[in-house]
PDB file of C-alpha atoms in Angstrom:
ATOM      1  CA  MET A  23     -99.637-183.867-233.266  1.00 70.00           C
ATOM      2  CA  ASN A  24     -96.825-182.223-231.858  1.00 84.00           C
ATOM      3  CA  ILE A  25     -95.374-180.388-235.101  1.00 94.00           C
ATOM      4  CA  LYS A  26     -95.694-176.167-234.999  1.00 94.00           C
ATOM      5  CA  VAL A  27     -96.354-174.710-238.200  1.00 94.00           C
ATOM      6  CA  THR A  28     -95.811-171.016-239.323  1.00 93.00           C
ATOM      7  CA  ASN A  29     -96.709-169.248-242.169  1.00 92.00           C
ATOM      8  CA  ASN A  30     -94.629-166.224-243.909  1.00 93.00           C
ATOM      9  CA  ASN A  31     -97.008-165.015-247.011  1.00 92.00           C
ATOM     10  CA  LYS A  32     -93.832-163.543-248.513  1.00 94.00           C
ATOM     11  CA  LEU A  33     -91.260-165.458-250.159  1.00 94.00           C
ATOM     12  CA  PRO A  34     -87.491-165.470-249.161  1.00 95.00           C
ATOM     13  CA  THR A  35     -84.229-165.170-250.894  1.00 95.00           C
ATOM     14  CA  GLU A  36     -82.185-167.909-251.368  1.00 95.00           C
ATOM     15  CA  SER A  37     -79.419-166.525-248.687  1.00 94.00           C
ATOM     16  CA  ASN A  38     -82.673-167.178-246.295  1.00 94.00           C
ATOM     17  CA  LEU A  39     -82.879-170.682-246.892  1.00 94.00           C
ATOM     18  CA  LYS A  40     -78.528-170.870-246.498  1.00 87.00           C
ATOM     19  CA  ASN A  41     -79.510-172.921-242.841  1.00 91.00           C
ATOM     20  CA  ASN A  42     -82.564-174.646-243.696  1.00 95.00           C
ATOM     21  CA  LEU A  43     -80.802-178.476-244.158  1.00 97.00           C
ATOM     22  CA  HIS A  44     -84.306-180.024-245.807  1.00 98.00           C
ATOM     23  CA  THR A  45     -86.595-177.827-248.476  1.00 98.00           C
ATOM     24  CA  LEU A  46     -89.606-178.423-250.855  1.00 98.00           C
ATOM     25  CA  ILE A  47     -89.830-175.762-253.511  1.00 98.00           C
ATOM     26  CA  LEU A  48     -93.248-175.633-255.339  1.00 97.00           C
ATOM     27  CA  PHE A  49     -93.473-173.699-258.832  1.00 96.00           C
ATOM     28  CA  ASP A  50     -95.644-173.500-261.997  1.00 92.00           C
ATOM     29  CA  GLU A  51     -94.389-173.893-265.318  1.00 86.00           C
ATOM     30  CA  LYS A  52     -94.829-170.094-265.764  1.00 84.00           C
ATOM     31  CA  HIS A  53     -92.349-169.292-263.126  1.00 82.00           C
ATOM     32  CA  SER A  54     -89.178-171.157-265.115  1.00 78.00           C
ATOM     33  CA  ASN A  55     -86.472-170.083-262.523  1.00 90.00           C
ATOM     34  CA  PRO A  56     -87.209-171.052-258.926  1.00 95.00           C
ATOM     35  CA  LEU A  57     -85.425-170.666-256.157  1.00 96.00           C
ATOM     36  CA  PHE A  58     -81.955-172.302-256.714  1.00 97.00           C
ATOM     37  CA  ALA A  59     -82.642-172.861-260.537  1.00 96.00           C
ATOM     38  CA  GLY A  60     -78.887-173.367-261.428  1.00 96.00           C
ATOM     39  CA  ALA A  61     -78.690-176.396-259.413  1.00 96.00           C
ATOM     40  CA  LEU A  62     -82.098-177.659-260.532  1.00 96.00           C
ATOM     41  CA  LYS A  63     -80.989-176.827-264.234  1.00 95.00           C
ATOM     42  CA  ALA A  64     -77.824-178.422-263.615  1.00 96.00           C
ATOM     43  CA  ASN A  65     -79.526-181.478-262.633  1.00 96.00           C
ATOM     44  CA  ILE A  66     -82.264-181.739-265.392  1.00 96.00           C
ATOM     45  CA  LYS A  67     -79.109-181.649-267.965  1.00 95.00           C
ATOM     46  CA  ARG A  68     -77.290-184.411-265.728  1.00 95.00           C
ATOM     47  CA  GLN A  69     -80.443-186.161-266.105  1.00 94.00           C
ATOM     48  CA  GLY A  70     -81.222-186.075-269.606  1.00 95.00           C
ATOM     49  CA  SER A  71     -84.577-184.927-268.588  1.00 94.00           C
ATOM     50  CA  LYS A  72     -86.990-181.643-269.046  1.00 94.00           C
ATOM     51  CA  ILE A  73     -88.392-179.155-266.496  1.00 94.00           C
ATOM     52  CA  SER A  74     -91.707-180.162-267.584  1.00 93.00           C
ATOM     53  CA  ASP A  75     -90.946-183.936-266.295  1.00 95.00           C
ATOM     54  CA  LEU A  76     -91.387-182.099-262.765  1.00 96.00           C
ATOM     55  CA  LYS A  77     -94.995-182.179-262.894  1.00 95.00           C
ATOM     56  CA  LYS A  78     -95.049-185.908-262.590  1.00 95.00           C
ATOM     57  CA  THR A  79     -91.788-186.867-260.600  1.00 96.00           C
ATOM     58  CA  ALA A  80     -89.998-184.394-258.262  1.00 98.00           C
ATOM     59  CA  LEU A  81     -86.049-183.858-258.120  1.00 98.00           C
ATOM     60  CA  SER A  82     -83.993-183.800-255.032  1.00 98.00           C
ATOM     61  CA  ALA A  83     -80.480-182.318-254.751  1.00 97.00           C
ATOM     62  CA  GLU A  84     -77.892-181.782-252.659  1.00 96.00           C
ATOM     63  CA  LEU A  85     -76.476-178.330-252.741  1.00 96.00           C
ATOM     64  CA  ASP A  86     -73.032-177.286-251.931  1.00 93.00           C
ATOM     65  CA  ASN A  87     -73.730-176.316-248.251  1.00 93.00           C
ATOM     66  CA  GLY A  88     -75.203-179.779-247.984  1.00 95.00           C
ATOM     67  CA  SER A  89     -78.454-178.861-247.526  1.00 97.00           C
ATOM     68  CA  LEU A  90     -81.253-181.291-249.542  1.00 98.00           C
ATOM     69  CA  VAL A  91     -83.637-179.544-252.053  1.00 98.00           C
ATOM     70  CA  THR A  92     -86.552-181.168-254.065  1.00 99.00           C
ATOM     71  CA  TRP A  93     -88.779-178.847-256.545  1.00 98.00           C
ATOM     72  CA  LEU A  94     -92.238-180.213-257.966  1.00 98.00           C
ATOM     73  CA  MET A  95     -93.899-178.420-260.475  1.00 96.00           C
ATOM     74  CA  VAL A  96     -97.852-177.638-259.415  1.00 95.00           C
ATOM     75  CA  SER A  97    -100.963-178.034-261.938  1.00 90.00           C
ATOM     76  CA  GLU A  98    -104.366-177.030-261.129  1.00 87.00           C
ATOM     77  CA  LYS A  99    -105.599-179.872-263.259  1.00 89.00           C
ATOM     78  CA  ASN A 100    -104.514-182.486-260.719  1.00 93.00           C
ATOM     79  CA  SER A 101    -107.665-183.761-258.169  1.00 94.00           C
ATOM     80  CA  THR A 102    -106.382-183.907-254.325  1.00 95.00           C
ATOM     81  CA  PHE A 103    -105.881-187.397-254.470  1.00 96.00           C
ATOM     82  CA  GLN A 104    -103.317-186.559-257.132  1.00 97.00           C
ATOM     83  CA  ILE A 105    -102.113-183.943-255.456  1.00 97.00           C
ATOM     84  CA  GLN A 106    -101.320-185.727-252.289  1.00 98.00           C
ATOM     85  CA  THR A 107     -99.867-188.829-254.068  1.00 98.00           C
ATOM     86  CA  LEU A 108     -97.248-186.217-255.888  1.00 98.00           C
ATOM     87  CA  LEU A 109     -96.175-184.349-252.773  1.00 98.00           C
ATOM     88  CA  ARG A 110     -95.931-187.976-250.758  1.00 98.00           C
ATOM     89  CA  LYS A 111     -93.592-189.051-253.505  1.00 98.00           C
ATOM     90  CA  ALA A 112     -92.124-185.687-253.403  1.00 98.00           C
ATOM     91  CA  LEU A 113     -91.566-185.536-249.818  1.00 98.00           C
ATOM     92  CA  ASP A 114     -90.296-189.128-249.197  1.00 98.00           C
ATOM     93  CA  LYS A 115     -86.357-188.580-249.980  1.00 97.00           C
ATOM     94  CA  ILE A 116     -86.464-185.328-247.400  1.00 98.00           C
ATOM     95  CA  LEU A 117     -88.628-187.416-244.799  1.00 98.00           C
ATOM     96  CA  SER A 118     -86.210-190.346-245.483  1.00 97.00           C
ATOM     97  CA  GLU A 119     -83.598-188.047-243.313  1.00 97.00           C
ATOM     98  CA  ASN A 120     -86.026-187.713-240.294  1.00 97.00           C
ATOM     99  CA  PRO A 121     -85.326-183.996-240.136  1.00 98.00           C
ATOM    100  CA  LYS A 122     -86.469-181.825-237.263  1.00 97.00           C
ATOM    101  CA  SER A 123     -87.636-179.092-239.621  1.00 98.00           C
ATOM    102  CA  LEU A 124     -89.035-178.842-242.707  1.00 98.00           C
ATOM    103  CA  THR A 125     -89.258-175.769-244.976  1.00 98.00           C
ATOM    104  CA  ILE A 126     -91.987-175.471-247.705  1.00 98.00           C
ATOM    105  CA  VAL A 127     -91.637-172.318-250.226  1.00 97.00           C
ATOM    106  CA  ASN A 128     -94.812-171.850-252.716  1.00 96.00           C
ATOM    107  CA  GLU A 129     -93.395-170.192-255.723  1.00 95.00           C
ATOM    108  CA  SER A 130     -96.846-170.864-257.438  1.00 89.00           C
ATOM    109  CA  LYS A 131     -99.373-167.894-257.645  1.00 78.00           C
ATOM    110  CA  ASN A 132    -102.642-168.261-256.650  1.00 71.00           C
ATOM    111  CA  ASN A 133    -102.445-171.573-256.074  1.00 78.00           C
ATOM    112  CA  ASP A 134    -102.716-172.218-251.964  1.00 89.00           C
ATOM    113  CA  GLU A 135    -103.981-175.698-252.421  1.00 92.00           C
ATOM    114  CA  TRP A 136    -100.688-177.043-253.025  1.00 94.00           C
ATOM    115  CA  LEU A 137     -98.998-175.421-249.824  1.00 94.00           C
ATOM    116  CA  THR A 138    -101.918-176.653-247.442  1.00 95.00           C
ATOM    117  CA  GLN A 139    -101.518-180.254-248.820  1.00 96.00           C
ATOM    118  CA  ALA A 140     -97.959-180.036-248.653  1.00 97.00           C
ATOM    119  CA  VAL A 141     -98.153-179.171-244.923  1.00 97.00           C
ATOM    120  CA  TYR A 142    -100.848-182.071-244.464  1.00 97.00           C
ATOM    121  CA  VAL A 143     -99.184-184.750-246.328  1.00 98.00           C
ATOM    122  CA  ALA A 144     -95.586-183.761-244.349  1.00 98.00           C
ATOM    123  CA  SER A 145     -97.533-184.046-241.562  1.00 98.00           C
ATOM    124  CA  VAL A 146     -99.326-187.353-241.513  1.00 98.00           C
ATOM    125  CA  ASN A 147     -96.500-188.999-242.740  1.00 97.00           C
ATOM    126  CA  SER A 148     -94.607-187.973-239.706  1.00 97.00           C
ATOM    127  CA  GLN A 149     -96.587-189.870-237.220  1.00 96.00           C
ATOM    128  CA  ASP A 150     -95.436-192.967-235.142  1.00 95.00           C
ATOM    129  CA  LEU A 151     -96.841-195.583-235.884  1.00 94.00           C
ATOM    130  CA  PRO A 152     -96.819-199.143-233.636  1.00 91.00           C
ATOM    131  CA  ASN A 153     -94.151-201.022-234.985  1.00 90.00           C
ATOM    132  CA  LEU A 154     -92.581-204.144-233.143  1.00 87.00           C
ATOM    133  CA  LYS A 155     -89.100-204.188-235.069  1.00 88.00           C
ATOM    134  CA  SER A 156     -86.033-203.066-232.619  1.00 88.00           C
ATOM    135  CA  GLY A 157     -84.078-199.921-233.787  1.00 86.00           C
ATOM    136  CA  VAL A 158     -86.616-198.068-234.847  1.00 88.00           C
ATOM    137  CA  LYS A 159     -86.436-194.404-234.736  1.00 90.00           C
ATOM    138  CA  LYS A 160     -88.612-192.364-233.699  1.00 92.00           C
ATOM    139  CA  LYS A 161     -89.922-189.516-236.212  1.00 94.00           C
ATOM    140  CA  ASN A 162     -88.170-186.369-235.168  1.00 94.00           C
ATOM    141  CA  LEU A 163     -90.746-183.410-237.267  1.00 97.00           C
ATOM    142  CA  LYS A 164     -91.045-180.839-234.783  1.00 97.00           C
ATOM    143  CA  SER A 165     -91.702-177.766-237.063  1.00 97.00           C
ATOM    144  CA  ILE A 166     -92.897-176.813-240.700  1.00 97.00           C
ATOM    145  CA  ASN A 167     -92.136-173.610-242.089  1.00 96.00           C
ATOM    146  CA  THR A 168     -93.998-172.357-245.188  1.00 96.00           C
ATOM    147  CA  PHE A 169     -93.290-169.201-247.161  1.00 96.00           C
ATOM    148  CA  GLY A 170     -95.720-168.082-250.513  1.00 93.00           C
ATOM    149  CA  GLY A 171     -99.276-167.645-250.150  1.00 84.00           C
ATOM    150  CA  SER A 172    -101.249-168.736-247.468  1.00 85.00           C
ATOM    151  CA  VAL A 173    -102.690-172.151-245.902  1.00 84.00           C
ATOM    152  CA  LYS A 174    -106.329-172.381-246.755  1.00 79.00           C
ATOM    153  CA  THR A 175    -107.307-174.456-243.912  1.00 82.00           C
ATOM    154  CA  SER A 176    -106.518-173.902-240.118  1.00 86.00           C
ATOM    155  CA  PHE A 177    -103.905-175.670-238.419  1.00 88.00           C
ATOM    156  CA  LYS A 178    -106.420-176.725-236.245  1.00 91.00           C
ATOM    157  CA  GLU A 179    -108.467-178.446-239.031  1.00 94.00           C
ATOM    158  CA  ILE A 180    -105.263-180.087-240.272  1.00 95.00           C
ATOM    159  CA  GLU A 181    -104.127-181.631-236.965  1.00 95.00           C
ATOM    160  CA  ALA A 182    -107.737-183.461-237.104  1.00 97.00           C
ATOM    161  CA  LEU A 183    -107.348-185.132-239.887  1.00 97.00           C
ATOM    162  CA  VAL A 184    -104.053-186.037-239.203  1.00 97.00           C
ATOM    163  CA  ALA A 185    -105.328-187.249-236.029  1.00 98.00           C
ATOM    164  CA  GLY A 186    -108.312-189.259-237.681  1.00 98.00           C
ATOM    165  CA  ASN A 187    -105.761-190.869-240.585  1.00 98.00           C
ATOM    166  CA  THR A 188    -103.295-191.828-237.979  1.00 98.00           C
ATOM    167  CA  LEU A 189    -105.983-193.336-235.724  1.00 98.00           C
ATOM    168  CA  THR A 190    -106.843-195.301-238.708  1.00 98.00           C
ATOM    169  CA  ARG A 191    -103.352-196.877-239.568  1.00 98.00           C
ATOM    170  CA  GLU A 192    -102.385-197.099-236.173  1.00 98.00           C
ATOM    171  CA  LEU A 193    -105.678-199.875-235.905  1.00 97.00           C
ATOM    172  CA  THR A 194    -105.589-201.093-238.917  1.00 97.00           C
ATOM    173  CA  ILE A 195    -101.570-202.521-238.971  1.00 96.00           C
ATOM    174  CA  THR A 196    -102.163-203.558-235.444  1.00 95.00           C
ATOM    175  CA  PRO A 197    -101.750-207.210-235.439  1.00 93.00           C
ATOM    176  CA  PRO A 198    -104.611-209.321-234.530  1.00 91.00           C
ATOM    177  CA  ASN A 199    -102.750-210.391-231.016  1.00 92.00           C
ATOM    178  CA  HIS A 200    -102.427-206.930-229.908  1.00 95.00           C
ATOM    179  CA  LEU A 201    -105.995-206.239-231.574  1.00 95.00           C
ATOM    180  CA  THR A 202    -108.594-208.805-230.091  1.00 94.00           C
ATOM    181  CA  PRO A 203    -112.206-208.009-230.304  1.00 94.00           C
ATOM    182  CA  THR A 204    -111.739-207.536-226.185  1.00 96.00           C
ATOM    183  CA  ILE A 205    -109.095-205.157-227.027  1.00 97.00           C
ATOM    184  CA  TYR A 206    -110.355-203.756-229.590  1.00 97.00           C
ATOM    185  CA  ARG A 207    -113.566-202.700-227.839  1.00 97.00           C
ATOM    186  CA  GLN A 208    -111.416-201.444-224.966  1.00 98.00           C
ATOM    187  CA  LYS A 209    -109.998-198.983-227.091  1.00 98.00           C
ATOM    188  CA  ILE A 210    -113.252-197.825-228.695  1.00 98.00           C
ATOM    189  CA  LYS A 211    -114.533-197.297-225.265  1.00 98.00           C
ATOM    190  CA  LYS A 212    -111.546-195.167-224.256  1.00 98.00           C
ATOM    191  CA  LEU A 213    -111.646-193.468-227.395  1.00 98.00           C
ATOM    192  CA  SER A 214    -115.544-192.199-226.690  1.00 98.00           C
ATOM    193  CA  LYS A 215    -114.790-191.387-223.296  1.00 97.00           C
ATOM    194  CA  GLU A 216    -111.519-188.985-224.064  1.00 97.00           C
ATOM    195  CA  ASN A 217    -113.865-187.483-227.573  1.00 97.00           C
ATOM    196  CA  GLY A 218    -117.070-187.059-226.129  1.00 96.00           C
ATOM    197  CA  TRP A 219    -119.233-190.162-228.062  1.00 98.00           C
ATOM    198  CA  LYS A 220    -122.366-192.118-226.842  1.00 98.00           C
ATOM    199  CA  VAL A 221    -121.289-195.684-226.865  1.00 98.00           C
ATOM    200  CA  GLU A 222    -123.667-198.527-227.116  1.00 98.00           C
ATOM    201  CA  GLU A 223    -122.684-202.004-226.977  1.00 97.00           C
ATOM    202  CA  PHE A 224    -124.444-205.055-228.502  1.00 97.00           C
ATOM    203  CA  ALA A 225    -122.394-208.156-227.058  1.00 96.00           C
ATOM    204  CA  MET A 226    -123.162-211.989-227.924  1.00 95.00           C
ATOM    205  CA  PRO A 227    -125.549-212.749-225.490  1.00 95.00           C
ATOM    206  CA  LYS A 228    -127.898-209.512-226.819  1.00 96.00           C
ATOM    207  CA  LEU A 229    -127.358-210.051-230.159  1.00 94.00           C
ATOM    208  CA  LYS A 230    -128.459-214.173-229.598  1.00 94.00           C
ATOM    209  CA  LYS A 231    -131.544-212.328-228.142  1.00 95.00           C
ATOM    210  CA  LEU A 232    -132.268-210.008-230.399  1.00 95.00           C
ATOM    211  CA  GLY A 233    -132.364-212.728-233.355  1.00 95.00           C
ATOM    212  CA  ALA A 234    -129.079-211.033-235.328  1.00 93.00           C
ATOM    213  CA  GLY A 235    -128.155-214.594-236.954  1.00 91.00           C
ATOM    214  CA  ALA A 236    -126.065-213.256-239.762  1.00 89.00           C
ATOM    215  CA  PHE A 237    -123.527-211.863-237.124  1.00 90.00           C
ATOM    216  CA  TYR A 238    -123.965-214.710-234.583  1.00 90.00           C
ATOM    217  CA  SER A 239    -123.966-217.531-236.643  1.00 87.00           C
ATOM    218  CA  VAL A 240    -120.145-216.169-238.125  1.00 84.00           C
ATOM    219  CA  ALA A 241    -118.811-214.656-234.169  1.00 88.00           C
ATOM    220  CA  GLN A 242    -120.024-217.985-232.268  1.00 87.00           C
ATOM    221  CA  GLY A 243    -117.390-219.858-234.229  1.00 82.00           C
ATOM    222  CA  SER A 244    -114.543-218.107-232.430  1.00 84.00           C
ATOM    223  CA  GLU A 245    -113.331-218.636-228.706  1.00 86.00           C
ATOM    224  CA  PRO A 246    -113.743-216.266-226.767  1.00 91.00           C
ATOM    225  CA  GLN A 247    -117.310-215.226-227.549  1.00 91.00           C
ATOM    226  CA  ASP A 248    -116.088-211.289-227.219  1.00 94.00           C
ATOM    227  CA  ALA A 249    -117.442-209.992-230.277  1.00 94.00           C
ATOM    228  CA  ALA A 250    -119.705-207.473-230.613  1.00 96.00           C
ATOM    229  CA  ILE A 251    -121.646-204.543-232.605  1.00 97.00           C
ATOM    230  CA  VAL A 252    -120.700-201.609-231.365  1.00 98.00           C
ATOM    231  CA  HIS A 253    -122.797-198.394-232.041  1.00 99.00           C
ATOM    232  CA  LEU A 254    -121.156-194.812-231.671  1.00 99.00           C
ATOM    233  CA  THR A 255    -122.969-191.367-231.859  1.00 98.00           C
ATOM    234  CA  TYR A 256    -121.334-188.011-231.989  1.00 98.00           C
ATOM    235  CA  SER A 257    -124.377-185.333-231.775  1.00 97.00           C
ATOM    236  CA  PRO A 258    -122.687-181.752-231.401  1.00 96.00           C
ATOM    237  CA  LYS A 259    -124.957-178.796-230.162  1.00 94.00           C
ATOM    238  CA  GLY A 260    -126.512-177.182-233.189  1.00 94.00           C
ATOM    239  CA  ALA A 261    -125.725-180.243-235.791  1.00 95.00           C
ATOM    240  CA  LYS A 262    -128.824-180.152-238.112  1.00 94.00           C
ATOM    241  CA  ASP A 263    -127.715-183.181-240.585  1.00 97.00           C
ATOM    242  CA  THR A 264    -127.134-186.303-239.742  1.00 97.00           C
ATOM    243  CA  ILE A 265    -124.341-188.697-241.379  1.00 98.00           C
ATOM    244  CA  SER A 266    -124.872-192.892-240.800  1.00 98.00           C
ATOM    245  CA  LEU A 267    -121.344-194.988-241.379  1.00 98.00           C
ATOM    246  CA  VAL A 268    -120.867-198.469-240.924  1.00 98.00           C
ATOM    247  CA  GLY A 269    -117.207-200.134-241.105  1.00 97.00           C
ATOM    248  CA  LYS A 270    -116.496-203.865-240.763  1.00 94.00           C
ATOM    249  CA  GLY A 271    -114.805-204.636-237.568  1.00 92.00           C
ATOM    250  CA  ILE A 272    -113.716-208.391-237.990  1.00 89.00           C
ATOM    251  CA  CYS A 273    -110.340-208.430-236.618  1.00 88.00           C
ATOM    252  CA  PHE A 274    -109.133-211.488-238.019  1.00 85.00           C
ATOM    253  CA  ASP A 275    -110.696-213.092-241.255  1.00 77.00           C
ATOM    254  CA  THR A 276    -109.524-216.799-241.133  1.00 73.00           C
ATOM    255  CA  GLY A 277    -112.484-218.124-243.214  1.00 67.00           C
ATOM    256  CA  GLY A 278    -114.184-219.753-240.783  1.00 66.00           C
ATOM    257  CA  HIS A 279    -114.454-223.495-240.221  1.00 63.00           C
ATOM    258  CA  ASN A 280    -113.513-223.861-243.765  1.00 64.00           C
ATOM    259  CA  LEU A 281    -109.665-221.992-242.921  1.00 73.00           C
ATOM    260  CA  LYS A 282    -107.743-220.330-245.820  1.00 76.00           C
ATOM    261  CA  PRO A 283    -104.649-221.386-247.006  1.00 81.00           C
ATOM    262  CA  ALA A 284    -101.358-220.197-245.230  1.00 80.00           C
ATOM    263  CA  LYS A 285    -100.863-217.824-248.142  1.00 81.00           C
ATOM    264  CA  PHE A 286    -103.909-216.222-247.733  1.00 81.00           C
ATOM    265  CA  MET A 287    -104.106-215.446-243.898  1.00 82.00           C
ATOM    266  CA  SER A 288    -101.631-212.547-244.808  1.00 82.00           C
ATOM    267  CA  GLY A 289    -103.014-209.446-244.328  1.00 84.00           C
ATOM    268  CA  MET A 290    -106.057-210.521-242.777  1.00 86.00           C
ATOM    269  CA  HIS A 291    -105.541-208.840-239.656  1.00 89.00           C
ATOM    270  CA  GLU A 292    -106.493-205.569-241.939  1.00 88.00           C
ATOM    271  CA  ASP A 293    -110.471-207.045-242.444  1.00 90.00           C
ATOM    272  CA  MET A 294    -111.194-204.533-239.565  1.00 93.00           C
ATOM    273  CA  ASN A 295    -110.009-201.152-241.969  1.00 96.00           C
ATOM    274  CA  GLY A 296    -113.605-200.628-242.226  1.00 97.00           C
ATOM    275  CA  SER A 297    -114.136-199.926-239.013  1.00 98.00           C
ATOM    276  CA  ALA A 298    -110.970-198.255-238.704  1.00 98.00           C
ATOM    277  CA  VAL A 299    -111.788-195.769-241.309  1.00 98.00           C
ATOM    278  CA  VAL A 300    -115.070-194.790-239.737  1.00 98.00           C
ATOM    279  CA  LEU A 301    -113.411-194.188-236.294  1.00 99.00           C
ATOM    280  CA  GLY A 302    -110.683-191.963-238.301  1.00 98.00           C
ATOM    281  CA  ILE A 303    -113.497-190.296-239.863  1.00 98.00           C
ATOM    282  CA  LEU A 304    -115.424-190.130-236.304  1.00 98.00           C
ATOM    283  CA  LYS A 305    -112.231-188.654-234.608  1.00 98.00           C
ATOM    284  CA  ALA A 306    -111.110-185.933-237.636  1.00 98.00           C
ATOM    285  CA  ILE A 307    -114.984-184.623-237.531  1.00 97.00           C
ATOM    286  CA  SER A 308    -115.340-184.060-233.436  1.00 97.00           C
ATOM    287  CA  ASP A 309    -111.794-182.679-233.515  1.00 97.00           C
ATOM    288  CA  SER A 310    -112.806-180.177-236.099  1.00 95.00           C
ATOM    289  CA  LYS A 311    -115.974-179.489-234.085  1.00 95.00           C
ATOM    290  CA  VAL A 312    -118.147-180.163-237.375  1.00 95.00           C
ATOM    291  CA  LYS A 313    -121.733-179.446-236.760  1.00 96.00           C
ATOM    292  CA  VAL A 314    -123.232-182.500-238.086  1.00 97.00           C
ATOM    293  CA  LYS A 315    -124.278-185.708-236.285  1.00 98.00           C
ATOM    294  CA  LEU A 316    -122.711-188.909-236.982  1.00 98.00           C
ATOM    295  CA  ASP A 317    -124.241-192.474-236.481  1.00 98.00           C
ATOM    296  CA  CYS A 318    -121.550-195.120-236.540  1.00 98.00           C
ATOM    297  CA  TRP A 319    -121.988-198.344-236.777  1.00 98.00           C
ATOM    298  CA  LEU A 320    -118.812-200.910-236.292  1.00 97.00           C
ATOM    299  CA  ALA A 321    -119.498-204.703-236.595  1.00 93.00           C
TER     300      ALA A 321
END
């Protein structure tokens, strides 16, 4: 993640933000006059809505100087997933302009969780993913500047979570001709070498010898015979607990010899998402240096 994050506990004034082109403002229902309240209330009046509606749907408006501001009302009742979903939608308009810098202002007292999640959501949605279309622009976001409150999670941990999430999405959306079992196994070996994971492969001849009939009988219907079960281990010093993860890694599920109709083939390159999630978790935990042993199986 090549995004620099800075944190300032103090709240800015409107004049402090006059040169900021893209700003997200988080506030709670006890704070009825957030920054740029005049523009906010004028837009609420024009839309015939209420300020409390901002709990469910953010509002974006362009100020007189041409800068874009988005307001979102926070609530302590939301789960982490709900917070991330609301923030993703709130940031959609801002990130669609591919900004170089983003300002996040937290005017919600004692609610740093939203600020922390806003940094994560902005970062994870500003990563470049594989795309075979021509003319696709690279993501420009280079800095996130936060004001008000503190980011609860260390920036290193946020970076690790972003790296794991991005790895999972990269693998999942890669077309099947660019992620065959052979290529996938090569990628896993490269990741293992870079991150210090122990890797063990059970290729087709070994699986046949072991009597792994359920896996072998399916994999033998595909040429070349490059399928395998891969065992990955992350064992940091001082780890006392072990967590086992198993992920499905079928690179393209055709339905076997009884082929699926064409319309059901679309999206089958995502059948290996289970293994991609396992690799993403493994990447995030090892980058965070969490002292827990991970025993991972990809098949």
